[in-house]
Tab-separated table of C-alpha atoms in Angstrom:
chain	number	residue	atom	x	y	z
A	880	UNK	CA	6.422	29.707	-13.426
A	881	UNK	CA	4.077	29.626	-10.177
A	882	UNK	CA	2.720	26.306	-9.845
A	883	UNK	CA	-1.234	26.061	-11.540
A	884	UNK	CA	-3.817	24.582	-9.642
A	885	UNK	CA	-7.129	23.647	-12.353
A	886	UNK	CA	-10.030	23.318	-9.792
A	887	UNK	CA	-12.076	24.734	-7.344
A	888	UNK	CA	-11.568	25.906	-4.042
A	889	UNK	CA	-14.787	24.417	-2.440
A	890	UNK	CA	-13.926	21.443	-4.071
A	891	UNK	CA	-12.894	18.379	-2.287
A	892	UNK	CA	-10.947	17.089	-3.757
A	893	UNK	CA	-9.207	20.411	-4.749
A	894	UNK	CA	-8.868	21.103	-1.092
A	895	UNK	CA	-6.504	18.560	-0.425
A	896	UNK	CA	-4.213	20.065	-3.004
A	897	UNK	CA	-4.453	23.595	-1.430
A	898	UNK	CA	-3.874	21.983	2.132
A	899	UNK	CA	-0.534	20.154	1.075
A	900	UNK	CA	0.441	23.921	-0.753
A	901	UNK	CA	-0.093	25.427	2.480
A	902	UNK	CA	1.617	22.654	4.717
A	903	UNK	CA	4.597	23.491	2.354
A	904	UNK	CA	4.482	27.006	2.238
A	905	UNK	CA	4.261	27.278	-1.597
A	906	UNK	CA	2.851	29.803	-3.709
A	907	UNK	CA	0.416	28.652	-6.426
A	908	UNK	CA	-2.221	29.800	-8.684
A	909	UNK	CA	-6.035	28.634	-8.503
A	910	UNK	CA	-7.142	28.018	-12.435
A	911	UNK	CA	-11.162	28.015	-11.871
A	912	UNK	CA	-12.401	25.478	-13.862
A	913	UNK	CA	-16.328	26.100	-15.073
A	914	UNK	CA	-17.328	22.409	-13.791
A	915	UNK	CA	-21.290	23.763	-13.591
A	916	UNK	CA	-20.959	24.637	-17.443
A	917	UNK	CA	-19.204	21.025	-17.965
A	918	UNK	CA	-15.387	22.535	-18.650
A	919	UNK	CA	-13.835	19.579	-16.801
A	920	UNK	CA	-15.258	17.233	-19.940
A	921	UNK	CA	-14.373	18.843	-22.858
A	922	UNK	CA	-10.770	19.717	-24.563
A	923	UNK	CA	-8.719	21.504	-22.716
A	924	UNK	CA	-9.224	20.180	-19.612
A	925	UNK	CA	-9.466	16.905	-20.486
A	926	UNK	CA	-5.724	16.383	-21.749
A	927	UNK	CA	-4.694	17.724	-18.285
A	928	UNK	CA	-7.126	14.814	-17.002
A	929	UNK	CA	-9.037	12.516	-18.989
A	930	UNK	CA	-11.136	11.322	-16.634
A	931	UNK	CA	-12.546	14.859	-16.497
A	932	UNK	CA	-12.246	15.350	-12.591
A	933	UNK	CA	-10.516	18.642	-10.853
A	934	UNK	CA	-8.004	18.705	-10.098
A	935	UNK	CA	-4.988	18.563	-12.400
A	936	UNK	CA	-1.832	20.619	-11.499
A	937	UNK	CA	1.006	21.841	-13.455
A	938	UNK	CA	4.511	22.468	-12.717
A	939	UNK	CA	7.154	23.399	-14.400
A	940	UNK	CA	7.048	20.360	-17.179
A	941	UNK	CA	4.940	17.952	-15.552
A	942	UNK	CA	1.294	17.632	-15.315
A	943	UNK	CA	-0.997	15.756	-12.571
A	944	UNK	CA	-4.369	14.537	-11.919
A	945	UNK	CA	-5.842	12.153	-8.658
A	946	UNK	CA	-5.033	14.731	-6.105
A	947	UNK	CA	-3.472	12.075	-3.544
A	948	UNK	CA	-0.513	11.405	-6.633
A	949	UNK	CA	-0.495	15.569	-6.392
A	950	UNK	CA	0.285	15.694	-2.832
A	951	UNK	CA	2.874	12.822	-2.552
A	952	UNK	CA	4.367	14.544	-5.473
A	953	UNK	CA	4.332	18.157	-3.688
A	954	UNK	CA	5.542	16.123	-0.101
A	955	UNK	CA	8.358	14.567	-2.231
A	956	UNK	CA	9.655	17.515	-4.654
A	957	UNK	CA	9.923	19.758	-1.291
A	958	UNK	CA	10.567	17.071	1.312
A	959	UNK	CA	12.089	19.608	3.632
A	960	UNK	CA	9.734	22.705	3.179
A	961	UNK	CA	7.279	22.751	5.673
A	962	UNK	CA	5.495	19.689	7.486
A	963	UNK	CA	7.338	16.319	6.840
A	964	UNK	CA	4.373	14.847	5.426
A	965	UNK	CA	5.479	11.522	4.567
A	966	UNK	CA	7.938	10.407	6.570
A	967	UNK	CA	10.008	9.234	3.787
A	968	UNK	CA	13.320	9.414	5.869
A	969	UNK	CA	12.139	6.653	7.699
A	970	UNK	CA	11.076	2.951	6.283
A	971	UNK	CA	9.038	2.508	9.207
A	972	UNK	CA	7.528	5.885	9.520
A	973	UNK	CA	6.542	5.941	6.018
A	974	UNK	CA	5.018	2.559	6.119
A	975	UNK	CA	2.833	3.375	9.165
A	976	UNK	CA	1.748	6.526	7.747
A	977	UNK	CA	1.139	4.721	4.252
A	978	UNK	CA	-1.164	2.255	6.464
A	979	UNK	CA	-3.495	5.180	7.766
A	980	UNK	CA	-3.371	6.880	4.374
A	981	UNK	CA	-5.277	3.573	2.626
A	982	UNK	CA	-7.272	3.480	5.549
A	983	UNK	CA	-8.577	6.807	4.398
A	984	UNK	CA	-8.714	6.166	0.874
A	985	UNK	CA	-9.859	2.632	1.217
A	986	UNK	CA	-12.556	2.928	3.979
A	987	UNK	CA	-13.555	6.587	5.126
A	988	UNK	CA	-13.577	8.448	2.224
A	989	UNK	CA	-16.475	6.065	0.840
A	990	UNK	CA	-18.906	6.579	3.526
A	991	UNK	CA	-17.889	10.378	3.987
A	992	UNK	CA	-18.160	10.998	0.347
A	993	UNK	CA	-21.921	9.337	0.463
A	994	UNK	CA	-22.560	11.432	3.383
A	995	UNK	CA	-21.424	14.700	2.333
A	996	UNK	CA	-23.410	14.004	-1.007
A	997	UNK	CA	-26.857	13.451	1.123
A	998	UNK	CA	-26.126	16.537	3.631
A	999	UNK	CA	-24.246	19.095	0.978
A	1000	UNK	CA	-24.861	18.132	-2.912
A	1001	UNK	CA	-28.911	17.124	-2.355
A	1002	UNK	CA	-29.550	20.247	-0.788
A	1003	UNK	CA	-27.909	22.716	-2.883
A	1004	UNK	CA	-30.150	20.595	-5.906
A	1005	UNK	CA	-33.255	20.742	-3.328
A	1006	UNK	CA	-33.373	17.421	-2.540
A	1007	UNK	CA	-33.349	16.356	1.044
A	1008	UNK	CA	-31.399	13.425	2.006
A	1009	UNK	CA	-32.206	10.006	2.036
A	1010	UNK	CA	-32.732	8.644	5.148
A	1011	UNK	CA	-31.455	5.022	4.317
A	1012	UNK	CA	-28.892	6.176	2.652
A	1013	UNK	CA	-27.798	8.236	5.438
A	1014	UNK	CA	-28.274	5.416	7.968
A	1015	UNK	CA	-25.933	3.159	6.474
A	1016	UNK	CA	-23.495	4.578	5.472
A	1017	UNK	CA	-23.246	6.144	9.049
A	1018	UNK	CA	-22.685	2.790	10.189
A	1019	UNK	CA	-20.107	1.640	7.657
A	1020	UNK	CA	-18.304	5.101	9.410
A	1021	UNK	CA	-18.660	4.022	12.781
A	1022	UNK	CA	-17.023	1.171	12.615
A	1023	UNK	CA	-14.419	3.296	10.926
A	1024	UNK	CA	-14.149	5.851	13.474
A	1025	UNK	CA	-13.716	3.477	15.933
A	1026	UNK	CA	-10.390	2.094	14.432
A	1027	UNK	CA	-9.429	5.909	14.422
A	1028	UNK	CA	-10.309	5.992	17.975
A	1029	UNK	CA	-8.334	2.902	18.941
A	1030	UNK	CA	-5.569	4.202	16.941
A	1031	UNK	CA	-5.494	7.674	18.148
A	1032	UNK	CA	-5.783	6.558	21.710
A	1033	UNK	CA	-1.865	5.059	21.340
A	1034	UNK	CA	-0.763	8.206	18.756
A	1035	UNK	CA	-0.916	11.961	18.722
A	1036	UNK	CA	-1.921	11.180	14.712
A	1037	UNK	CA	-2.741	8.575	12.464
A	1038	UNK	CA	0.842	7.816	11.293
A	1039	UNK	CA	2.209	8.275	14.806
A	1040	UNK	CA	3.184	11.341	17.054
A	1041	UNK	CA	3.485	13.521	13.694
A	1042	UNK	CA	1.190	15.157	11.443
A	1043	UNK	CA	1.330	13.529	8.108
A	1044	UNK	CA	-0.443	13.258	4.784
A	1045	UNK	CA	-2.571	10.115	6.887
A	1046	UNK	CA	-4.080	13.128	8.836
A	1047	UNK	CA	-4.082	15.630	6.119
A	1048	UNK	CA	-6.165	13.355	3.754
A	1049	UNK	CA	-9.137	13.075	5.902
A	1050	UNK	CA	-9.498	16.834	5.863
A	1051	UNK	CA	-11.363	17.855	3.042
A	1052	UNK	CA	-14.353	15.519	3.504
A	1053	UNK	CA	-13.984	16.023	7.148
A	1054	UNK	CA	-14.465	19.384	7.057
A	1055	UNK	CA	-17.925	19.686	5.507
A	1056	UNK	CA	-18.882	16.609	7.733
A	1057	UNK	CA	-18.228	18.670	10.449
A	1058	UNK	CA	-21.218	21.236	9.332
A	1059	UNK	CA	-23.776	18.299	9.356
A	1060	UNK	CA	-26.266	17.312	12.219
A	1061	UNK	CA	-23.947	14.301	12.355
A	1062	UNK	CA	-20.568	16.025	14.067
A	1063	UNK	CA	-21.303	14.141	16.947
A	1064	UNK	CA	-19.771	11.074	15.407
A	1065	UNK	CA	-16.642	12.621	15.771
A	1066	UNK	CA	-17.115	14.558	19.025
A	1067	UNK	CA	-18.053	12.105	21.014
A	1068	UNK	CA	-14.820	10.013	20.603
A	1069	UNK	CA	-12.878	11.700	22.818
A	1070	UNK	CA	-9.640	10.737	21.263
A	1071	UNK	CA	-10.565	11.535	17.771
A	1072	UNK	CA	-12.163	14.278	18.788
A	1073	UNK	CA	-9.009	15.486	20.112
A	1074	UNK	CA	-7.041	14.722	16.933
A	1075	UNK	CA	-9.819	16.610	14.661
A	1076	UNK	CA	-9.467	19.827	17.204
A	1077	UNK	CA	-5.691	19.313	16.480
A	1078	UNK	CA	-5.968	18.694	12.473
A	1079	UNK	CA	-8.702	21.550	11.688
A	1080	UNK	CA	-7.283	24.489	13.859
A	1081	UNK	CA	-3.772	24.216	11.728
A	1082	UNK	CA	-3.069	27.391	10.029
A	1083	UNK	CA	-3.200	25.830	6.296
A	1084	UNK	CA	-6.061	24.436	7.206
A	1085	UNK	CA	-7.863	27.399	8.815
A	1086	UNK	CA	-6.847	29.355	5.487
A	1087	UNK	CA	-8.031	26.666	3.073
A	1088	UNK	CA	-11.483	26.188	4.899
A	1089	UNK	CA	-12.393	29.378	4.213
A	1090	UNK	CA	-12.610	28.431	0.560
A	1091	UNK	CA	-14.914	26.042	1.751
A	1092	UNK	CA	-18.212	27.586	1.009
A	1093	UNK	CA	-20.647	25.275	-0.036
A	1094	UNK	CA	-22.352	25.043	2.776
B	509	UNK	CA	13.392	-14.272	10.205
B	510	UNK	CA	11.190	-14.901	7.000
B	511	UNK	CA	8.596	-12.160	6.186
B	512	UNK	CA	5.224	-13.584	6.780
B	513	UNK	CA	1.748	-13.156	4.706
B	514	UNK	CA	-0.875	-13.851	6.737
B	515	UNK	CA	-3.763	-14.446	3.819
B	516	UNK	CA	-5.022	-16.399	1.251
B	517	UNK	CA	-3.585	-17.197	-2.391
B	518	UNK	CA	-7.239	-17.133	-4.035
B	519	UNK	CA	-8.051	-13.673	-2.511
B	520	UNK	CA	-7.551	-10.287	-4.629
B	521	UNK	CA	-5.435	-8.321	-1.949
B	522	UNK	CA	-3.262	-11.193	-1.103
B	523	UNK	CA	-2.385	-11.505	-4.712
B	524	UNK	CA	-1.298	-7.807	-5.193
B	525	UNK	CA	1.234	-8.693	-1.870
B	526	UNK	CA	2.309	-12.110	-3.550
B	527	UNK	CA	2.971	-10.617	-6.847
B	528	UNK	CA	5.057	-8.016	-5.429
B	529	UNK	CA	6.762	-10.249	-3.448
B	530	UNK	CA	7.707	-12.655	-6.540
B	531	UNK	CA	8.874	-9.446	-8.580
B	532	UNK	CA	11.250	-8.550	-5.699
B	533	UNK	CA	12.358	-12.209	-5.556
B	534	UNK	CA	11.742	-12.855	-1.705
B	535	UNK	CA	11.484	-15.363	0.304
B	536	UNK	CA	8.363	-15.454	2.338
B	537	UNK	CA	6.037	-17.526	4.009
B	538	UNK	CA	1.966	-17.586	3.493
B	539	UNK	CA	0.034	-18.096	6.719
B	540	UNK	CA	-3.362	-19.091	5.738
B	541	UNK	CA	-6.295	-17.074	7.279
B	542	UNK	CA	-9.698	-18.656	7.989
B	543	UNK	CA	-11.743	-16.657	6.838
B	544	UNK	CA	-14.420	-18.774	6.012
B	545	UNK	CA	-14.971	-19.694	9.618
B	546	UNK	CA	-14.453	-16.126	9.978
B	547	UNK	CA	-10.691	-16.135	11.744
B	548	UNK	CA	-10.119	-12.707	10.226
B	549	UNK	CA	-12.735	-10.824	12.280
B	550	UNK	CA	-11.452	-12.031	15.246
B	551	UNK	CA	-8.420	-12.763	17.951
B	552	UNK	CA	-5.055	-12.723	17.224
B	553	UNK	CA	-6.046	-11.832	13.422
B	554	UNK	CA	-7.843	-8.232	14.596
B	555	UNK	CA	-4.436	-7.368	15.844
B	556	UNK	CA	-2.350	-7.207	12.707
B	557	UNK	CA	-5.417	-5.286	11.118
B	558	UNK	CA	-8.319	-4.098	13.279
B	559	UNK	CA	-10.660	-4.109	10.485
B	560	UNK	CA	-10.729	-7.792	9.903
B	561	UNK	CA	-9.519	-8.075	6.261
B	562	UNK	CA	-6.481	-10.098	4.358
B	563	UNK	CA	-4.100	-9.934	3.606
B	564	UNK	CA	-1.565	-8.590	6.600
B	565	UNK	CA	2.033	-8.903	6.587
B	566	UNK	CA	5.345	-8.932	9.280
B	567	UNK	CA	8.507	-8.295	8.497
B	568	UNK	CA	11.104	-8.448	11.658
B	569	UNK	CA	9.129	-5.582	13.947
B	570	UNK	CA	7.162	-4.354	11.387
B	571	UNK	CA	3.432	-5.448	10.967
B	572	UNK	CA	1.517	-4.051	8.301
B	573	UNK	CA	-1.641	-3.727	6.707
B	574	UNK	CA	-3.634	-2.684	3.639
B	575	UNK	CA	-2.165	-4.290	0.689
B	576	UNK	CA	-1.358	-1.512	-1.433
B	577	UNK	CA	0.739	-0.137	1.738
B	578	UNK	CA	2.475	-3.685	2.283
B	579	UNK	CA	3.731	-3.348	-1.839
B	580	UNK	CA	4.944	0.177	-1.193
B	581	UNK	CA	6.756	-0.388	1.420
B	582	UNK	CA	8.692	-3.937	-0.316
B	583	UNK	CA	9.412	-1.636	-2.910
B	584	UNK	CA	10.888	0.650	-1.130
B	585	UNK	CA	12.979	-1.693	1.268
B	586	UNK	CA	14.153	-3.628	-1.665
B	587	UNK	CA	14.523	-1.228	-3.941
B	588	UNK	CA	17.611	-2.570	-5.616
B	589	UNK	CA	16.595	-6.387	-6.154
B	590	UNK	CA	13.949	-7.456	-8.860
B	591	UNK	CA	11.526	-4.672	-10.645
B	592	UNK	CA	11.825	-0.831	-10.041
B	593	UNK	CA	8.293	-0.854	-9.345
B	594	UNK	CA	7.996	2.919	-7.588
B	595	UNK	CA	10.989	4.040	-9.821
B	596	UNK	CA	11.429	6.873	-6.962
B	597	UNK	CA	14.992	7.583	-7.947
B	598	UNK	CA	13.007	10.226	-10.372
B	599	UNK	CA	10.692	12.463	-9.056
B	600	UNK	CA	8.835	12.494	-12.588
B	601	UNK	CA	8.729	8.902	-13.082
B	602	UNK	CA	7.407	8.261	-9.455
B	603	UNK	CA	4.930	10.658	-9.709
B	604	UNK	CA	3.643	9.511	-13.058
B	605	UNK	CA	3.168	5.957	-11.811
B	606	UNK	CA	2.048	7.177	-8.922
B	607	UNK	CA	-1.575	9.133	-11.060
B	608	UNK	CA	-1.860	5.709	-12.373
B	609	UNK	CA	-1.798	3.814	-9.443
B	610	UNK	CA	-4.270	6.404	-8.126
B	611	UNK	CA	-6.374	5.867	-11.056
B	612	UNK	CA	-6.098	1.770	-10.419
B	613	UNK	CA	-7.548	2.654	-6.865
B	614	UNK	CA	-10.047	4.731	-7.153
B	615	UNK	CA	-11.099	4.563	-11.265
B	616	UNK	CA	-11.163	0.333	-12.081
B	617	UNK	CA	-10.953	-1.302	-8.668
B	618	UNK	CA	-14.461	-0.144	-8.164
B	619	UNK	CA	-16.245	-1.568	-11.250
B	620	UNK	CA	-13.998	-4.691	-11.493
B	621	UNK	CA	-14.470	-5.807	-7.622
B	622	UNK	CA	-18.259	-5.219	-8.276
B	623	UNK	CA	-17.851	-7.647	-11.435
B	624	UNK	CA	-15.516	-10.194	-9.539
B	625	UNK	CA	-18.206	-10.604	-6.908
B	626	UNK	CA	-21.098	-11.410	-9.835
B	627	UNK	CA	-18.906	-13.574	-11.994
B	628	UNK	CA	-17.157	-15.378	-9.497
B	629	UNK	CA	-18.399	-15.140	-6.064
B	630	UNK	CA	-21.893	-15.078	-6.510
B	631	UNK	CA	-21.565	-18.499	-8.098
B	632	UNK	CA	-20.121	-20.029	-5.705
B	633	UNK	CA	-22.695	-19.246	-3.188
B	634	UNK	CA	-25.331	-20.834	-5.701
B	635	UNK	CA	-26.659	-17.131	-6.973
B	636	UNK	CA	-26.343	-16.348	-10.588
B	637	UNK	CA	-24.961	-12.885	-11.605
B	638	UNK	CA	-27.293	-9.743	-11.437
B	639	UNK	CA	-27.707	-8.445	-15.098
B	640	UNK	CA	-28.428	-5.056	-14.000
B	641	UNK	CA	-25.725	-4.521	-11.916
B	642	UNK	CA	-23.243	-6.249	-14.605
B	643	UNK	CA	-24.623	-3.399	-17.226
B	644	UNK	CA	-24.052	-0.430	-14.979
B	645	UNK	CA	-20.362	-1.749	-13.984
B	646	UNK	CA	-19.516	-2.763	-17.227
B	647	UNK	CA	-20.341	0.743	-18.468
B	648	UNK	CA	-18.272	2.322	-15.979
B	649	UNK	CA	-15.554	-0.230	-16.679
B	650	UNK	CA	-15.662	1.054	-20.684
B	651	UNK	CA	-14.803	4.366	-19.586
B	652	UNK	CA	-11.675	3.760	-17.595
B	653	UNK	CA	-10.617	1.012	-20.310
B	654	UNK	CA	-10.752	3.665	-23.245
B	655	UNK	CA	-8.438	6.299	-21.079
B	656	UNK	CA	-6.544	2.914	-20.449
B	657	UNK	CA	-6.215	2.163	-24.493
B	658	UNK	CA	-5.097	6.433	-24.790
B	659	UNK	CA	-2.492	6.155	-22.212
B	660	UNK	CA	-0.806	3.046	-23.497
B	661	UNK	CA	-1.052	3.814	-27.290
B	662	UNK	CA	1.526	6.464	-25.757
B	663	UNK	CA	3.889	4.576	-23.192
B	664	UNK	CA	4.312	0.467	-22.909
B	665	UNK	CA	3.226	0.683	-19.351
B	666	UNK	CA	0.731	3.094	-17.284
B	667	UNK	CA	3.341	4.285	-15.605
B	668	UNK	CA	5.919	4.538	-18.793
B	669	UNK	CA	8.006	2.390	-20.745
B	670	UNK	CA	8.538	0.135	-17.576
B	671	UNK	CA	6.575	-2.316	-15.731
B	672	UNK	CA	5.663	-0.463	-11.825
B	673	UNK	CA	2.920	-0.491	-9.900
B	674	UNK	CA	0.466	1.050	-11.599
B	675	UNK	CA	0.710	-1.944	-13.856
B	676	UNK	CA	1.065	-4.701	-11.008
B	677	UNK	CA	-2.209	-3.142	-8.583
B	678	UNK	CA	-4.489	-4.349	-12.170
B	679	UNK	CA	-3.427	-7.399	-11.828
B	680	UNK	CA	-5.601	-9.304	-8.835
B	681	UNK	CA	-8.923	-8.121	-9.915
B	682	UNK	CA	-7.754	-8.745	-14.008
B	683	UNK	CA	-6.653	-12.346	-13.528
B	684	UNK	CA	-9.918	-13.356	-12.503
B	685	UNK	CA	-11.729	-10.934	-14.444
B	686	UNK	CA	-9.961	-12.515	-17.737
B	687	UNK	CA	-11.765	-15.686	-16.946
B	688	UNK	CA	-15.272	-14.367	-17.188
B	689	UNK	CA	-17.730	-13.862	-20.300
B	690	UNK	CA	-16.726	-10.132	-20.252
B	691	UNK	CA	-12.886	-10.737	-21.050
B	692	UNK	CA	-13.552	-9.098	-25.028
B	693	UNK	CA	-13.613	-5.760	-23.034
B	694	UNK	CA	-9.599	-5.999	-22.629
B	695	UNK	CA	-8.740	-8.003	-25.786
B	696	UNK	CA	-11.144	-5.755	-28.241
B	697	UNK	CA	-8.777	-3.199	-27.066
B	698	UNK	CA	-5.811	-3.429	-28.612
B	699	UNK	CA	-3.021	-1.233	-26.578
B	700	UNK	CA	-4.821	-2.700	-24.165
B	701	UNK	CA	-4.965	-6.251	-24.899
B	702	UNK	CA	-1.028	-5.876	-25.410
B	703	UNK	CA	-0.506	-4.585	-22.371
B	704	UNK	CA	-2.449	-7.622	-20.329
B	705	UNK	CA	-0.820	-10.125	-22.559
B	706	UNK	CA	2.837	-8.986	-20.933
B	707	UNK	CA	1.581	-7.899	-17.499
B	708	UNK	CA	-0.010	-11.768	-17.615
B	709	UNK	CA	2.719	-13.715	-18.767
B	710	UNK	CA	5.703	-12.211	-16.089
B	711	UNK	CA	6.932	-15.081	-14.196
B	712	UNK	CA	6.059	-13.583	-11.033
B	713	UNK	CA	2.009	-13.070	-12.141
B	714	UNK	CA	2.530	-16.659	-13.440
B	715	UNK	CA	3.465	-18.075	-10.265
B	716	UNK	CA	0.945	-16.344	-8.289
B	717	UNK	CA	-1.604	-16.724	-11.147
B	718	UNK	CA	-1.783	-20.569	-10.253
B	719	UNK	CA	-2.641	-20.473	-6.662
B	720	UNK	CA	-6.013	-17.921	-7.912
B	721	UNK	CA	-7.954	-21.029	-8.292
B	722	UNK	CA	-11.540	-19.531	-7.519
B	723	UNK	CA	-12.323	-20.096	-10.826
């Protein structure tokens, strides 16, 4: 049995699922789940996740929600398919990697999130975005990005001279951030610049950003 | 070389380390921070973490961050001594604890922080606790509690019928939470209630329980 996939391809959060299936070469089927007629919170999709978010994946006998436990379960079950994408060989390696990948989690994916919601959700429900909103949660990234920019100006990648899951996980916010007026946050750090050029012209990611069609 | 803690015994994220480090049984040494003359934001403190937050931790060459990291990775050094907490010698297992160490993270850290900070910080800097924002957290809190009281009318732990993790990361925000008003939100709940009457009474959360003397 193919491995299932319940979510959405312009989804976020289903995105980083697809990018880890692609880093490992796996094939997979995409289970569309109806989130704009409320699917994701009613039966059956809640007993794949009751907390009623996509996505949930199934394989074989086991079944997964939070789509960061996904992906360290895809990096683990086929550790040597593909991109080593935690590092688990190594203690050190996957400590450092483990580092960047709360970093994400923990301090860019808030602000990114809040972003992407002003420039992406509010327009597609013809709001515009608010502009204090906007403005402070720029800032709370900018002190982020600057880390990154230390960071990346000592290592090819967040986790070191490798691509890992610490890069991988920024991708899927990342990417529509990208399409905003506010790109230049990235591009003008020249070393994290360098490191998104590196991240977003990877072939899985070049194939899953075309599912990316929101805006 | 002793591994070294650089943090403080009161604080949320220090606890999660300190609690780990009891369960493994090491040795370690706590080098207070002072943060309320703001040592963490600056010189030598920025360089263990750049963004200026306990707790960090070194161990021989190793200097690490992010406290969820710093547990992972004394789990997986000492994976043999004290509590299987990742339980990675099953891929199932590990990726089960795994959702619900996800869900810890990104599901009930959010509302509990946001009620630690009303019940217990904002009293101690002479402001009483904003009603409004106690509703709307408390509501969210419900929510994750119920899927909690589901999920353990099935297994002992999250994560199974053994303590990992995903049981452990509830611990620093619960502990304090447990002394507010709003503790009849875990004990109405019976699976749950069970569940943070044996998380609470380990000898490691014991131990590290009585240094959380905020309130």
């Amino acid at each position: 049995m193919a491995i299932k996939v319940h979510g959405l391809a312009v989804a976020a959060c289903t995105v980083r699922v697809l990018l880890c299936l692609h880093e490992k070469g796996l094939e997979y089927e995409l289970v569309p789940v109806d989130v704009f007629n409320g699917a994701h919170k009613k039966q059956p999709y809640l007993s794949l996740n009751p907390f009623g978010q996509i996505p949930a994946l199934e394989d074989e006998d086991i079944k997964l929600f939070e789509s960061r436990a996904i992906c360290n379960y895809l990096a683990n079950k086929y550790k040597d398919k593909g991109a080593d994408l935690l590092r688990s060989s190594s203690l050190k390696e996957s400590a450092i990697a483990e580092i960047w990948m709360e970093v994400e989690a923990h301090q860019l994916n808030g602000p990114l999130r809040a972003l992407i919601h002003q420039f992406v959700l509010n327009p597609l429900r013809g709001k515009v975005p608010d502009e204090k909103i906007v403005e402070g949660e720029l800032e709370k990234l900018e002190k982020v990005l600057d880390v990154y920019e230390e960071r990346l100006s000592k290592s090819k990648y967040l986790g070191g001279d490798f691509y890992t899951m610490a890069d991988l996980n920024n991708l899927p916010y990342l990417l529509y951030f990208m399409k905003t007026p506010k790109a230049s946050y990235v591009t003008s750090r020249p070393h994290v610049n360098a490191w998104w050029n590196d991240i977003s012209s990877r072939p899985a990611t070049i194939k899953v950003s075309e599912g990316m069609t929101m805006i």
